[in-house]
Short mmCIF file of C-alpha atoms in Angstrom, two decimals:
data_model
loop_
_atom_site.label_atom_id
_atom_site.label_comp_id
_atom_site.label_asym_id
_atom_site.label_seq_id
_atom_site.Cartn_x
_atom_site.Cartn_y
_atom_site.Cartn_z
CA UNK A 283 -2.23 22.08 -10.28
CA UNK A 284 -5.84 21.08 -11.25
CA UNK A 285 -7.00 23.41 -13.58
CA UNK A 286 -10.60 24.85 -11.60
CA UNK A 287 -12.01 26.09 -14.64
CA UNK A 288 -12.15 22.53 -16.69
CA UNK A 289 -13.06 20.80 -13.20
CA UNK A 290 -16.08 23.38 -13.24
CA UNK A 291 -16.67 22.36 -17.11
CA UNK A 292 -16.71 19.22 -16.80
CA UNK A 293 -19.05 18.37 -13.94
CA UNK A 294 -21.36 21.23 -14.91
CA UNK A 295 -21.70 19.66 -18.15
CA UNK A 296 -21.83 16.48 -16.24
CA UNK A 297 -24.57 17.18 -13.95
CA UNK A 298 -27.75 15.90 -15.57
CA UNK A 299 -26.45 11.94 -15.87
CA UNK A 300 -24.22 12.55 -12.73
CA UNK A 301 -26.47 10.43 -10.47
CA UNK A 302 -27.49 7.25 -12.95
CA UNK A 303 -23.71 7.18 -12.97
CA UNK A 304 -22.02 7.89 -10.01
CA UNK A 305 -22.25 3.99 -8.41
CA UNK A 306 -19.01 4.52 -6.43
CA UNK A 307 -19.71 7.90 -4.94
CA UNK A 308 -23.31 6.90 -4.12
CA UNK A 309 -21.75 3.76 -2.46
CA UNK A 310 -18.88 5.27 -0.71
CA UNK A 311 -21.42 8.41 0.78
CA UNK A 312 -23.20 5.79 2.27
CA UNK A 313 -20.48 4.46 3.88
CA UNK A 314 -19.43 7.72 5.00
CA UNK A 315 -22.67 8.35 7.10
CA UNK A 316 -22.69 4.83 8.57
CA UNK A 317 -18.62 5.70 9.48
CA UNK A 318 -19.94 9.11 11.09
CA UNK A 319 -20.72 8.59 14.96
CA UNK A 320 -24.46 8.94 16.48
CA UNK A 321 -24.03 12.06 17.99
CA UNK A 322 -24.18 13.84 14.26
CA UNK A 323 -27.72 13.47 13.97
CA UNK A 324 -28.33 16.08 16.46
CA UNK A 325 -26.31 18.71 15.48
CA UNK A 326 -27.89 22.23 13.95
CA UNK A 327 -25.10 23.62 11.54
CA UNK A 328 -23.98 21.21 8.71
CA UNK A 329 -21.97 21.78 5.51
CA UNK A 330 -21.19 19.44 2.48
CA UNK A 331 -17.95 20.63 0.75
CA UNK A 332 -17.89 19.25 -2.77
CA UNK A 333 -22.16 18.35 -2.33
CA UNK A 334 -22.62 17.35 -6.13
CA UNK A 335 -26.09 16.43 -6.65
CA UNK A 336 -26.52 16.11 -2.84
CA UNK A 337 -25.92 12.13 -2.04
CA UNK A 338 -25.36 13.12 1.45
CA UNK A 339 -28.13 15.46 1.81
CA UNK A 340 -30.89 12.99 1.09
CA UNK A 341 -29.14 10.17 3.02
CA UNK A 342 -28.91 12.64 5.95
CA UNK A 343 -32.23 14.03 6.21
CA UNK A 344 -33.97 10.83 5.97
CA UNK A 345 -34.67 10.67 9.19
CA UNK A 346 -33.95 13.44 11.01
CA UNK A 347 -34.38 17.17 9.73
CA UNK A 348 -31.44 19.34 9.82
CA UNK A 349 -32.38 23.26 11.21
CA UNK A 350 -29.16 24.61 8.74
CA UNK A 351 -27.78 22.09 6.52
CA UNK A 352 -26.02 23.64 3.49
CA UNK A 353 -23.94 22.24 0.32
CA UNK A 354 -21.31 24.02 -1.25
CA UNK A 355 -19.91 22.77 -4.59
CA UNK A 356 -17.79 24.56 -7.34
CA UNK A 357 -20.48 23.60 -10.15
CA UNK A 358 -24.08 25.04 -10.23
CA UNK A 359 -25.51 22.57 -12.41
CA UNK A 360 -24.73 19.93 -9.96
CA UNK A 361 -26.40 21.96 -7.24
CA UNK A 362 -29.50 22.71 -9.28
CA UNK A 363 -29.68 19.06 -8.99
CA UNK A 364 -29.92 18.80 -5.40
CA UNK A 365 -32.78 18.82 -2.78
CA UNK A 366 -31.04 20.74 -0.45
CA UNK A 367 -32.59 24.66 -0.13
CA UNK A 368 -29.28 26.15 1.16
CA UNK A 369 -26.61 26.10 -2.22
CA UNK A 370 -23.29 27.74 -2.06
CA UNK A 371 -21.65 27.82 -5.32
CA UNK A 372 -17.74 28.07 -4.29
CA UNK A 373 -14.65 26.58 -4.27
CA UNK A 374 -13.20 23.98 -1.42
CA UNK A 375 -9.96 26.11 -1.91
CA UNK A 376 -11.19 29.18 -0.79
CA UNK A 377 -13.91 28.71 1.25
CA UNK A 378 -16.38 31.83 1.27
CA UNK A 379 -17.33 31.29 4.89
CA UNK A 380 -16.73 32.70 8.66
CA UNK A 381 -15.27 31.44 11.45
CA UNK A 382 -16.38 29.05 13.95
CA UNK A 383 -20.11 28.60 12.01
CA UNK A 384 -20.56 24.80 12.09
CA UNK A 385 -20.71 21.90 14.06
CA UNK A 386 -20.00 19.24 11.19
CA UNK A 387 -18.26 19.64 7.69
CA UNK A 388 -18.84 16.99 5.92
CA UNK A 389 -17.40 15.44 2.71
CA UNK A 390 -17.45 12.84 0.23
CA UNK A 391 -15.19 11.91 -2.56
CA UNK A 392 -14.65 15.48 -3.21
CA UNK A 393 -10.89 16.04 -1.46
CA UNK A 394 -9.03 14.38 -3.95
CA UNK A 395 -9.75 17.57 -6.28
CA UNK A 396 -8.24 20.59 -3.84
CA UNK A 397 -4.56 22.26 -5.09
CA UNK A 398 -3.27 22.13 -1.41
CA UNK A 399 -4.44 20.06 1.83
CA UNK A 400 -2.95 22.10 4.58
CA UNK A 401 -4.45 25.54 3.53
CA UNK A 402 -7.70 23.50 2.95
CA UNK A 403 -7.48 21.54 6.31
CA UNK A 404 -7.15 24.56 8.34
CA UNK A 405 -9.79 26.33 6.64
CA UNK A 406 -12.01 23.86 7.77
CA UNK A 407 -10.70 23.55 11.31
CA UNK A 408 -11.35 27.29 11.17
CA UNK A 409 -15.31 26.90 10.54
CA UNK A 410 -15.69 24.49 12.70
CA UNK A 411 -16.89 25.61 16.26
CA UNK A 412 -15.26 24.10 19.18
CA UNK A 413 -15.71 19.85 19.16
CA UNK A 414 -16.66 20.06 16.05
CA UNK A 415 -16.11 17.34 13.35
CA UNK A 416 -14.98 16.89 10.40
CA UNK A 417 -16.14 13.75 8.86
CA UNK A 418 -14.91 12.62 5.06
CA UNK A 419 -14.26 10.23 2.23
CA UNK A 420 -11.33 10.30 -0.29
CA UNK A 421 -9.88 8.30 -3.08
CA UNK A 422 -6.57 6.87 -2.02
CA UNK A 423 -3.25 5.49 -3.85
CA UNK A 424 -3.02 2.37 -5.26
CA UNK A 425 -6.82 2.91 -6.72
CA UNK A 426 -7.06 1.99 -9.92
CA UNK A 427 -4.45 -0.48 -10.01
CA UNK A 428 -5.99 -3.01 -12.75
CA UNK A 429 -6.26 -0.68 -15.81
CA UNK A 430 -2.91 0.83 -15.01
CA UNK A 431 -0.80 -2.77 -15.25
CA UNK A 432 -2.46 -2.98 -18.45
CA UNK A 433 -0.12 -1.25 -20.46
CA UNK A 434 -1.16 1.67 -21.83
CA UNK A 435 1.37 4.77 -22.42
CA UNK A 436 -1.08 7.70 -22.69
CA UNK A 437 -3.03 6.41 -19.88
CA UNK A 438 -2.73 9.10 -16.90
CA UNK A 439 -4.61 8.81 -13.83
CA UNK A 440 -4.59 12.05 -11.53
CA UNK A 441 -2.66 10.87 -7.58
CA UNK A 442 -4.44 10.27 -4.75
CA UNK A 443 -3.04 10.62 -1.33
CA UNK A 444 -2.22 7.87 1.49
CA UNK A 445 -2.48 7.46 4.50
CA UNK A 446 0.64 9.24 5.61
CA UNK A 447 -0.41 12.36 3.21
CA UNK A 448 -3.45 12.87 4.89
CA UNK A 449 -2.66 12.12 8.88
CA UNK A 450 0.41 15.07 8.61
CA UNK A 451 -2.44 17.50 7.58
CA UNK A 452 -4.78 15.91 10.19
CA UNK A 453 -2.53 16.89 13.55
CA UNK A 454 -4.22 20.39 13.53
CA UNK A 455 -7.37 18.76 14.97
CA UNK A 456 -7.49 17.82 18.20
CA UNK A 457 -7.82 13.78 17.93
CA UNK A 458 -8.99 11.82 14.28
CA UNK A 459 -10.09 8.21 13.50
CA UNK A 460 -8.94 7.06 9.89
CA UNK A 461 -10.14 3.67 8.28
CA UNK A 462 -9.34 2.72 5.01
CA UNK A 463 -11.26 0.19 2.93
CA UNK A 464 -11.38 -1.70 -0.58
CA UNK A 465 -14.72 -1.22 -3.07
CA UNK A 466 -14.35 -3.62 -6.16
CA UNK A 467 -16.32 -2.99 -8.90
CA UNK A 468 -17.04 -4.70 -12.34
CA UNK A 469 -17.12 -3.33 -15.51
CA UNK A 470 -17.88 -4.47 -19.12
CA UNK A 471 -14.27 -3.81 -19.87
CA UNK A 472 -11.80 -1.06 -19.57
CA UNK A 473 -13.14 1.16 -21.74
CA UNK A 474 -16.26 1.31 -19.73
CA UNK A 475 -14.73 2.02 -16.78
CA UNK A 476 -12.81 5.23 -18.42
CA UNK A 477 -16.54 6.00 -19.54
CA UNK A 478 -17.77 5.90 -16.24
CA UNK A 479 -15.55 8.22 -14.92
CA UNK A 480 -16.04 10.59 -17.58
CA UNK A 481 -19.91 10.66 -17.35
CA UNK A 482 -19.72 11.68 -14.10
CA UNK A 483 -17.29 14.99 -14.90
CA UNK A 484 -14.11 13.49 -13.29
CA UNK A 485 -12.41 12.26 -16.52
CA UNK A 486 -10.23 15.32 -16.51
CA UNK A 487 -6.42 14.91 -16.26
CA UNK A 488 -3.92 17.29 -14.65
CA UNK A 489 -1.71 16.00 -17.65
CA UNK A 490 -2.72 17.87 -20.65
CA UNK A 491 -1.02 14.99 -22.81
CA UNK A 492 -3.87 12.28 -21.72
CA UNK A 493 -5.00 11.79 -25.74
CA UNK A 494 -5.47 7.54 -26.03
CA UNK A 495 -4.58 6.21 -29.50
CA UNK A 496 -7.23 4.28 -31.51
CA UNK A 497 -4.94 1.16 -30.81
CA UNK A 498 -5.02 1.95 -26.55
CA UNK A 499 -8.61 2.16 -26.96
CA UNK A 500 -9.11 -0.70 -28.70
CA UNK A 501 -6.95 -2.71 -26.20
CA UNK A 502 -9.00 -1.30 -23.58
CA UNK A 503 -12.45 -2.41 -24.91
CA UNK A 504 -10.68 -5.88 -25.69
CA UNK A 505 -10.63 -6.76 -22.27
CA UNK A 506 -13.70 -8.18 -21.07
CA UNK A 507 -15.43 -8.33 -17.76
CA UNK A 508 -13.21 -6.80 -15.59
CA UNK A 509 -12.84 -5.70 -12.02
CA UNK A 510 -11.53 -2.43 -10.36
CA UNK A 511 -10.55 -1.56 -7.12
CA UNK A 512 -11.44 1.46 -5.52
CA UNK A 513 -8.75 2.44 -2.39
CA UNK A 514 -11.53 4.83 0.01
CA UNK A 515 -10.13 6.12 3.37
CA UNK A 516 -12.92 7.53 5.90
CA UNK A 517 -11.97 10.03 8.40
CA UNK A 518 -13.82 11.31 11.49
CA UNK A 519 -11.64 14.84 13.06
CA UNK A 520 -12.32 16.59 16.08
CA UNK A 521 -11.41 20.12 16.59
#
């Protein structure tokens, strides 16, 4: 299990350079809100689980102003960050919130982090009032390929779900569209790439032995100009 209190560490500490950083997750929230159908921009009650510095706030509210729009996220330096007036600071895992309060949850690279899908699913199907969506992004296996053919024995990635993973803990809702889509990015080398990850707060591994010799590291910044894939699947749930 993720340890929540080095999660919290890390993107607190994480929280100032989060944005200059973040190129995937400001790419893939985009995505997210072009995936989510028209009839979102008229709803009143909207949460972001996970919110960070607020990428889907600001892309959001744009164009349209939100009555209640609030974003919950387990570190309150990234939500000092944000533009957004309503801040919850809480966990995904537990969510602090009643029943049948909103007519979208929304979420964005954030999923990948929770201890157990189910309990979290429901908990969301349980906030949600009646049609309600839930619309999200998530890091899938067989991301990250690239730097983990490369040979490197202390290397450990964290999983990421599939497909299959996710639509067992998606029957609870009432009918869901899933998509799943390839983001390729380039990097100086492999050691930038670890970098980028960790400047952002999510270089922390659920395996405590995750040290890298002088020798991986080396091997990793030897490799020049390199390309990553990022596997992102977008889901839109109905209660």
């Amino acid at each position: 299990r993720i340890l929540k209190s080095n999660l919290k560490h890390n993107f607190n500490r994480a929280a100032k350079i989060y944005n200059q950083n973040a190129i995937l997750q400001q790419q893939v929230a985009k995505n997210l809100i072009d995936f989510c159908p028209p009839e979102t921009k008229n709803y009143q009650k909207i949460i972001d689980l996970g919110s960070g510095t607020g990428f889907l706030y600001d892309l959001i509210s744009q164009n349209i102003k939100i009555p209640n729009f609030f974003s919950l996220d387990l570190a309150v330096s990234m939500l000092k960050q944000s533009n957004c007036n309503c801040n919850i600071n809480g966990d995904i895992n537990l969510l602090p919130l009643k029943n049948n309060l909103f007519d979208l949850v929304i979420s964005s690279l954030a999923l990948q982090w929770i201890d157990d899908y189910k309990q979290v699913f429901e908990q969301i199907h349980n906030i949600l009032i009646k049609d309600g969506l839930f619309c999200f992004s998530i890091i899938a296996k067989n991301s990250l390929n690239n730097i983990k053919n490369v040979g490197i024995n202390n290397l450990n990635i964290n999983p990421f779900p599939d497909q299959e993973i996710l639509k067992n803990y998606l029957k609870i809702f009432s009918s869901y569209k899933l998509i799943e889509k390839k983001i390729t990015i380039k990097y100086d080398n492999y050691y930038c790439l670890l970098q980028s990850i960790k400047k952002i707060g999510a270089g922390y591994s659920v395996n405590k032995n995750s040290n890298l010799k002088i020798s991986d590291l080396r091997k990793l910044m030897n490799i020049k100009n390199i390309s990553e894939n990022w596997n992102i699947i977008y889901v839109i749930a109905k209660k």
